[in-house]
Amino acid sequence: MADADVVERFAAFLRERHLPVTQQRLAVADVLLRAAGHLSADDVAAQLAERGERVGLATIYRTLDLLVSCGLAEQRDFGEGFKRFEASRDVPNHYHLTCTMCGSVTEFYDARIVDIIRRVADHRGFVPSQHRLLVRGTCRACRKTPTVLDRRPL
Amino acid sequence: MADADVVERFAAFLRERHLPVTQQRLAVADVLLRAAGHLSADDVAAQLAERGERVGLATIYRTLDLLVSCGLAEQRDFGEGFKRFEASRDVPNHYHLTCTMCGSVTEFYDARIVDIIRRVADHRGFVPSQHRLLVRGTCRACRKTPTVLDRRPL
DNA sequence: TTTTGTGCAAACAATTTGCATGAGA
DNA sequence: TCTCATGCAAATTGTTTGCACAAAA
């Protein structure tokens, strides 16, 4: 999907619901949906400021929620004490390897995990709706530097 | 391990470091380390209040941190917007199935998951230090009731 | 007595909300 | 115009910190 389409899709969603298509909403969508990574509300604010776009934090939060509720973005909790947002891609459910030294996030997917979960849940009469796997550690680039064991909660 | 021992172990840890063994610390340890589930700071406060023990919230937070740093408890983030604490048991790393209707938490462990993670990480030169798998859904008891899809972030 | 803890209230950080004003349809 | 959005500041929530007083060692 081309990038331009994603923002246009957001505009379409708004029109469909008879909601105003404002500059601010488009600006926030443009930043988040074009971003490769996982952005916090502050990250979005910073990028908007850099571009000279003036959007209040409250509006950013409100627009991020909109993007999530129309399915164009997803909200993530990496246990950092704040939320991050990520443009939805075609990857249905992926897992995260986060480097505790440089903060980089790598993604992977493995169907066997879904399978194991299904089996375990089934065995207990549990019906899974979502799941999430988070791995913390040190990435290749940071391995050279001496490691400090990260004790933050997962 | 007998319950009494766990609190005594905490006292020993404090003595070892020449830290005061106070009533409050013992009270918090007693509540958390004897609890079966995953308690928030407020849960601990509530249970202490119920027992008639008067301990300030700040002290509860400080003691919970102590319990984590001596390895007798673990801090968890279920994406609820606050932390939970759990007495450490001999289970090394377990996964959680949380019911979005009744809030119950079931645990499971599957060695294959560790294996998959190791393999995936290895392949990218990533050294994992911790990992966490969270599954959300509906438990057996709640399946009867009509389900509302939970859209909270994971 | 000296160290370290405790309670309280103020401080904090991320996020949400109320409300007067301003922009889209 | 009429509805809904925006910005700002105040409110909220979970958690942390500063400080005077109190309890352990």
Short mmCIF file of C-alpha atoms (C1' of nucleotides) in Angstrom, two decimals:
data_model
loop_
_atom_site.label_atom_id
_atom_site.label_comp_id
_atom_site.label_asym_id
_atom_site.label_seq_id
_atom_site.Cartn_x
_atom_site.Cartn_y
_atom_site.Cartn_z
CA MET A 1 0.00 0.00 0.00
CA ALA A 2 1.32 3.43 -0.89
CA ASP A 3 1.83 5.81 2.00
CA ALA A 4 -0.41 8.49 0.58
CA ASP A 5 -3.29 6.03 0.54
CA VAL A 6 -3.12 5.44 4.24
CA VAL A 7 -3.70 9.06 5.13
CA GLU A 8 -6.38 9.24 2.46
CA ARG A 9 -8.00 6.18 3.98
CA PHE A 10 -8.15 8.00 7.30
CA ALA A 11 -9.76 11.01 5.61
CA ALA A 12 -12.29 8.68 4.00
CA PHE A 13 -13.09 7.15 7.36
CA LEU A 14 -13.73 10.60 8.78
CA ARG A 15 -15.92 11.70 5.88
CA GLU A 16 -17.91 8.52 6.05
CA ARG A 17 -18.78 9.35 9.64
CA HIS A 18 -19.39 13.00 8.88
CA LEU A 19 -16.49 13.96 11.09
CA PRO A 20 -14.45 17.04 10.16
CA VAL A 21 -11.25 16.33 8.25
CA THR A 22 -9.01 18.83 9.97
CA GLN A 23 -5.42 19.84 9.31
CA GLN A 24 -4.41 18.58 12.73
CA ARG A 25 -5.89 15.16 12.18
CA LEU A 26 -4.20 14.82 8.82
CA ALA A 27 -0.90 15.99 10.26
CA VAL A 28 -0.97 13.45 13.08
CA ALA A 29 -2.02 10.68 10.70
CA ASP A 30 0.73 11.65 8.31
CA VAL A 31 3.38 11.40 11.00
CA LEU A 32 2.22 8.16 12.54
CA LEU A 33 1.15 6.24 9.47
CA ARG A 34 4.35 7.03 7.60
CA ALA A 35 6.57 6.19 10.55
CA ALA A 36 8.34 2.88 10.54
CA GLY A 37 8.54 2.42 14.29
CA HIS A 38 6.57 2.63 17.50
CA LEU A 39 5.92 6.25 18.42
CA SER A 40 4.87 7.75 21.73
CA ALA A 41 2.51 10.73 21.83
CA ASP A 42 5.56 12.85 22.60
CA ASP A 43 7.42 11.45 19.62
CA VAL A 44 4.54 12.51 17.42
CA ALA A 45 4.47 15.94 19.02
CA ALA A 46 8.21 16.32 18.46
CA GLN A 47 7.97 15.37 14.80
CA LEU A 48 5.09 17.78 14.27
CA ALA A 49 7.02 20.56 15.99
CA GLU A 50 10.01 19.83 13.78
CA ARG A 51 7.84 20.27 10.71
CA GLY A 52 6.49 23.50 12.11
CA GLU A 53 2.99 22.07 12.52
CA ARG A 54 1.31 23.39 15.63
CA VAL A 55 -0.90 20.71 17.21
CA GLY A 56 -1.79 20.52 20.90
CA LEU A 57 -0.95 17.39 22.87
CA ALA A 58 -4.60 16.77 23.70
CA THR A 59 -5.45 16.76 20.02
CA ILE A 60 -2.61 14.36 19.34
CA TYR A 61 -3.95 11.96 21.93
CA ARG A 62 -7.47 12.30 20.58
CA THR A 63 -6.33 11.68 17.02
CA LEU A 64 -4.20 8.70 17.98
CA ASP A 65 -7.27 7.16 19.57
CA LEU A 66 -9.19 7.78 16.37
CA LEU A 67 -6.50 6.10 14.32
CA VAL A 68 -6.65 3.10 16.60
CA SER A 69 -10.41 2.90 16.53
CA CYS A 70 -10.53 2.92 12.74
CA GLY A 71 -7.94 0.16 12.63
CA LEU A 72 -5.20 2.15 10.92
CA ALA A 73 -2.97 2.11 13.98
CA GLU A 74 -2.35 -0.05 17.01
CA GLN A 75 -1.59 0.84 20.55
CA ARG A 76 1.28 -0.92 22.30
CA ASP A 77 2.45 -1.10 25.86
CA PHE A 78 6.13 -1.84 26.24
CA GLY A 79 6.03 -1.40 30.01
CA GLU A 80 7.76 1.95 29.78
CA GLY A 81 5.06 3.82 31.64
CA PHE A 82 3.56 5.34 28.52
CA LYS A 83 1.86 4.15 25.36
CA ARG A 84 3.29 3.76 21.92
CA PHE A 85 1.47 3.70 18.60
CA GLU A 86 2.30 1.83 15.46
CA ALA A 87 0.82 1.98 11.96
CA SER A 88 -1.12 -1.21 11.25
CA ARG A 89 0.42 -3.26 8.53
CA ASP A 90 -0.67 -6.46 6.92
CA VAL A 91 1.26 -8.50 9.42
CA PRO A 92 -1.54 -9.88 11.61
CA ASN A 93 0.20 -10.49 14.90
CA HIS A 94 3.90 -10.09 15.37
CA TYR A 95 6.23 -10.27 18.32
CA HIS A 96 8.82 -7.84 19.56
CA LEU A 97 12.48 -8.13 20.43
CA THR A 98 13.47 -4.93 22.21
CA CYS A 99 17.07 -4.02 22.90
CA THR A 100 17.52 -2.68 26.43
CA MET A 101 20.65 -0.81 25.44
CA CYS A 102 19.72 1.12 22.29
CA GLY A 103 15.93 0.78 22.46
CA SER A 104 15.62 -0.64 18.96
CA VAL A 105 12.64 -2.89 18.30
CA THR A 106 12.79 -5.84 15.92
CA GLU A 107 9.76 -7.84 14.95
CA PHE A 108 9.24 -11.46 14.16
CA TYR A 109 6.43 -13.90 13.64
CA ASP A 110 6.23 -17.59 14.27
CA ALA A 111 3.11 -19.60 13.62
CA ARG A 112 4.13 -22.26 16.11
CA ILE A 113 3.57 -19.83 18.95
CA VAL A 114 -0.02 -19.26 17.91
CA ASP A 115 -0.38 -23.00 17.73
CA ILE A 116 0.97 -23.60 21.22
CA ILE A 117 -1.27 -20.90 22.64
CA ARG A 118 -4.31 -22.34 20.94
CA ARG A 119 -3.56 -25.76 22.33
CA VAL A 120 -2.86 -24.62 25.88
CA ALA A 121 -5.93 -22.38 25.93
CA ASP A 122 -8.13 -25.06 24.48
CA HIS A 123 -7.05 -27.46 27.14
CA ARG A 124 -8.41 -25.06 29.78
CA GLY A 125 -11.56 -24.01 27.98
CA PHE A 126 -10.05 -20.58 27.48
CA VAL A 127 -10.88 -18.65 24.29
CA PRO A 128 -7.96 -16.37 23.34
CA SER A 129 -8.74 -13.06 21.68
CA GLN A 130 -5.35 -11.37 21.63
CA HIS A 131 -1.85 -12.26 22.64
CA ARG A 132 1.48 -10.59 22.87
CA LEU A 133 5.05 -11.78 23.21
CA LEU A 134 7.75 -9.42 24.31
CA VAL A 135 11.42 -10.36 24.43
CA ARG A 136 13.98 -8.11 26.02
CA GLY A 137 17.69 -8.41 25.53
CA THR A 138 20.68 -7.06 23.67
CA CYS A 139 20.78 -6.63 19.91
CA ARG A 140 23.70 -7.58 17.70
CA ALA A 141 25.02 -4.04 17.43
CA CYS A 142 25.00 -3.53 21.19
CA ARG A 143 26.51 -6.88 22.10
CA LYS A 144 30.00 -5.47 21.93
CA THR A 145 29.37 -2.95 24.67
CA PRO A 146 29.43 -4.37 28.21
CA THR A 147 25.91 -5.35 29.24
CA VAL A 148 24.07 -4.20 32.32
CA LEU A 149 21.30 -6.58 33.29
CA ASP A 150 17.98 -4.85 32.90
CA ARG A 151 15.70 -5.40 35.85
CA ARG A 152 12.67 -3.50 34.72
CA PRO A 153 9.38 -5.36 34.83
CA LEU A 154 7.96 -7.02 31.79
CA MET B 1 8.39 -23.73 51.09
CA ALA B 2 6.34 -22.85 54.17
CA ASP B 3 4.78 -19.41 54.15
CA ALA B 4 6.33 -18.35 57.43
CA ASP B 5 9.76 -18.96 55.97
CA VAL B 6 9.26 -16.49 53.17
CA VAL B 7 8.65 -13.58 55.50
CA GLU B 8 11.51 -14.78 57.68
CA ARG B 9 13.71 -14.87 54.61
CA PHE B 10 12.86 -11.24 53.96
CA ALA B 11 13.77 -10.38 57.57
CA ALA B 12 17.06 -12.21 57.13
CA PHE B 13 17.78 -10.24 53.97
CA LEU B 14 17.19 -7.00 55.85
CA ARG B 15 19.37 -8.00 58.82
CA GLU B 16 22.12 -9.08 56.50
CA ARG B 17 22.21 -5.59 55.05
CA HIS B 18 21.87 -3.95 58.45
CA LEU B 19 18.51 -2.54 57.42
CA PRO B 20 15.82 -2.11 60.07
CA VAL B 21 13.27 -4.91 60.26
CA THR B 22 10.17 -2.83 60.82
CA GLN B 23 6.57 -3.81 61.49
CA GLN B 24 5.48 -2.18 58.27
CA ARG B 25 7.94 -4.09 56.14
CA LEU B 26 6.93 -7.36 57.73
CA ALA B 27 3.26 -6.55 57.28
CA VAL B 28 3.66 -5.79 53.57
CA ALA B 29 5.80 -8.88 53.05
CA ASP B 30 3.26 -10.97 54.89
CA VAL B 31 0.43 -9.80 52.66
CA LEU B 32 2.25 -10.10 49.35
CA LEU B 33 4.26 -13.23 49.92
CA ARG B 34 1.28 -15.17 51.23
CA ALA B 35 -1.01 -14.01 48.45
CA ALA B 36 -1.73 -16.40 45.62
CA GLY B 37 -2.32 -13.82 42.93
CA HIS B 38 -0.99 -10.66 41.38
CA LEU B 39 -1.54 -7.71 43.70
CA SER B 40 -1.45 -4.02 42.96
CA ALA B 41 -0.12 -1.59 45.54
CA ASP B 42 -3.71 -0.69 46.27
CA ASP B 43 -4.64 -4.32 46.78
CA VAL B 44 -1.89 -4.58 49.37
CA ALA B 45 -3.07 -1.38 51.03
CA ALA B 46 -6.64 -2.69 51.14
CA GLN B 47 -5.62 -5.98 52.71
CA LEU B 48 -3.52 -4.19 55.30
CA ALA B 49 -6.39 -1.86 56.12
CA GLU B 50 -8.68 -4.85 56.48
CA ARG B 51 -6.31 -6.34 59.02
CA GLY B 52 -6.19 -3.06 60.87
CA GLU B 53 -2.52 -2.53 60.02
CA ARG B 54 -1.78 1.11 59.39
CA VAL B 55 0.87 1.46 56.65
CA GLY B 56 1.24 4.47 54.34
CA LEU B 57 1.07 3.97 50.60
CA ALA B 58 4.58 5.36 50.13
CA THR B 59 5.92 2.74 52.51
CA ILE B 60 4.03 0.04 50.67
CA TYR B 61 5.63 1.09 47.38
CA ARG B 62 9.04 1.27 49.00
CA THR B 63 8.67 -2.16 50.55
CA LEU B 64 7.39 -3.71 47.34
CA ASP B 65 10.51 -2.45 45.61
CA LEU B 66 12.59 -4.01 48.34
CA LEU B 67 10.85 -7.34 47.92
CA VAL B 68 11.53 -7.22 44.21
CA SER B 69 15.16 -6.29 44.63
CA CYS B 70 15.81 -9.17 47.02
CA GLY B 71 14.17 -11.56 44.59
CA LEU B 72 11.25 -12.58 46.79
CA ALA B 73 8.71 -10.88 44.54
CA GLU B 74 8.32 -9.95 40.92
CA GLN B 75 6.83 -6.92 39.29
CA ARG B 76 4.38 -7.39 36.44
CA ASP B 77 2.82 -5.09 33.92
CA PHE B 78 -0.49 -6.30 32.57
CA GLY B 79 -1.04 -3.13 30.58
CA GLU B 80 -3.65 -1.92 33.06
CA GLY B 81 -1.90 1.35 33.75
CA PHE B 82 -0.49 0.24 37.08
CA LYS B 83 1.92 -2.36 38.39
CA ARG B 84 1.18 -5.65 40.00
CA PHE B 85 3.38 -7.71 42.26
CA GLU B 86 3.59 -11.43 42.65
CA ALA B 87 5.45 -13.61 45.13
CA SER B 88 8.31 -15.41 43.40
CA ARG B 89 7.84 -19.11 43.24
CA ASP B 90 10.06 -21.84 41.95
CA VAL B 91 8.44 -21.61 38.53
CA PRO B 92 11.19 -19.91 36.50
CA ASN B 93 9.23 -18.17 33.76
CA HIS B 94 5.56 -18.64 33.24
CA TYR B 95 2.99 -17.14 30.94
CA HIS B 96 -0.36 -15.60 31.67
CA LEU B 97 -3.85 -16.15 30.36
CA THR B 98 -5.99 -13.29 31.60
CA CYS B 99 -9.77 -13.29 31.33
CA THR B 100 -11.09 -9.97 30.14
CA MET B 101 -14.46 -10.61 31.73
CA CYS B 102 -13.70 -11.69 35.29
CA GLY B 103 -10.06 -10.62 35.48
CA SER B 104 -8.82 -14.03 36.58
CA VAL B 105 -5.24 -14.92 35.71
CA THR B 106 -4.15 -18.46 34.87
CA GLU B 107 -0.56 -19.44 34.36
CA PHE B 108 1.10 -21.92 32.10
CA TYR B 109 4.53 -22.87 30.97
CA ASP B 110 5.72 -24.38 27.75
CA ALA B 111 9.36 -25.08 27.06
CA ARG B 112 8.82 -24.94 23.30
CA ILE B 113 8.23 -21.22 23.52
CA VAL B 114 11.60 -20.64 25.12
CA ASP B 115 13.07 -22.76 22.41
CA ILE B 116 11.46 -20.80 19.59
CA ILE B 117 12.56 -17.53 21.12
CA ARG B 118 16.10 -18.74 21.49
CA ARG B 119 16.21 -19.83 17.88
CA VAL B 120 14.68 -16.63 16.48
CA ALA B 121 16.92 -14.44 18.62
CA ASP B 122 20.00 -16.41 17.76
CA HIS B 123 19.29 -15.99 14.11
CA ARG B 124 19.50 -12.21 14.54
CA GLY B 125 22.41 -12.06 16.92
CA PHE B 126 20.05 -10.98 19.67
CA VAL B 127 20.74 -12.12 23.24
CA PRO B 128 17.45 -12.46 25.17
CA SER B 129 17.47 -11.66 28.87
CA GLN B 130 13.77 -11.76 29.73
CA HIS B 131 10.58 -12.50 27.91
CA ARG B 132 6.90 -12.38 28.59
CA LEU B 133 3.84 -13.85 26.93
CA LEU B 134 0.42 -12.48 27.68
CA VAL B 135 -2.78 -13.99 26.33
CA ARG B 136 -6.09 -12.26 26.71
CA GLY B 137 -9.43 -13.91 26.23
CA THR B 138 -12.40 -15.47 27.97
CA CYS B 139 -12.07 -18.17 30.59
CA ARG B 140 -14.20 -21.28 30.78
CA ALA B 141 -16.46 -19.90 33.49
CA CYS B 142 -17.15 -16.70 31.57
CA ARG B 143 -17.70 -18.32 28.18
CA LYS B 144 -21.40 -18.70 28.86
CA THR B 145 -21.92 -14.97 29.15
CA PRO B 146 -22.04 -13.08 25.84
CA THR B 147 -18.58 -11.81 24.99
CA VAL B 148 -17.65 -8.24 24.21
CA LEU B 149 -14.46 -8.00 22.20
CA ASP B 150 -11.78 -6.36 24.28
CA ARG B 151 -9.91 -3.69 22.38
CA ARG B 152 -7.48 -2.57 25.03
CA PRO B 153 -3.82 -2.53 24.03
CA LEU B 154 -1.55 -5.41 24.80
"C1'" DT C 1 22.94 7.96 69.59
"C1'" DT C 2 23.21 7.15 65.01
"C1'" DT C 3 21.20 5.33 61.16
"C1'" DT C 4 17.50 4.45 58.45
"C1'" DG C 5 12.31 4.30 58.06
"C1'" DT C 6 7.76 6.31 58.06
"C1'" DG C 7 3.87 9.28 57.06
"C1'" DC C 8 2.22 13.06 54.99
"C1'" DA C 9 1.83 16.18 51.57
"C1'" DA C 10 3.75 18.06 47.55
"C1'" DA C 11 5.79 16.73 43.18
"C1'" DC C 12 5.59 14.08 38.96
"C1'" DA C 13 4.56 12.09 34.36
"C1'" DA C 14 1.35 10.48 31.17
"C1'" DT C 15 -3.09 11.09 29.93
"C1'" DT C 16 -7.93 12.93 30.07
"C1'" DT C 17 -11.44 16.37 30.42
"C1'" DG C 18 -14.14 20.91 30.67
"C1'" DC C 19 -14.93 24.79 28.40
"C1'" DA C 20 -14.59 28.99 25.56
"C1'" DT C 21 -13.27 29.68 20.99
"C1'" DG C 22 -12.51 28.42 16.08
"C1'" DA C 23 -12.72 25.74 11.93
"C1'" DG C 24 -15.07 22.39 8.63
"C1'" DA C 25 -19.42 20.83 6.14
"C1'" DT D 1 -25.00 28.34 10.66
"C1'" DC D 2 -24.51 24.31 13.19
"C1'" DT D 3 -21.80 20.80 14.54
"C1'" DC D 4 -17.84 19.15 16.05
"C1'" DA D 5 -12.65 20.01 16.93
"C1'" DT D 6 -9.06 22.55 19.12
"C1'" DG D 7 -6.17 24.52 22.66
"C1'" DC D 8 -5.36 25.55 27.06
"C1'" DA D 9 -5.41 24.73 31.64
"C1'" DA D 10 -7.21 22.13 35.32
"C1'" DA D 11 -8.16 17.44 36.85
"C1'" DT D 12 -6.87 12.50 37.33
"C1'" DT D 13 -4.20 8.41 38.27
"C1'" DG D 14 -0.40 5.75 39.71
"C1'" DT D 15 3.84 6.47 41.65
"C1'" DT D 16 7.89 9.02 43.70
"C1'" DT D 17 10.17 12.32 46.69
"C1'" DG D 18 11.35 15.83 50.43
"C1'" DC D 19 11.23 16.47 54.98
"C1'" DA D 20 10.16 16.53 59.98
"C1'" DC D 21 9.47 13.04 63.26
"C1'" DA D 22 9.94 8.22 65.03
"C1'" DA D 23 11.59 3.72 65.54
"C1'" DA D 24 15.40 0.12 65.06
"C1'" DA D 25 20.19 -1.32 65.97
#
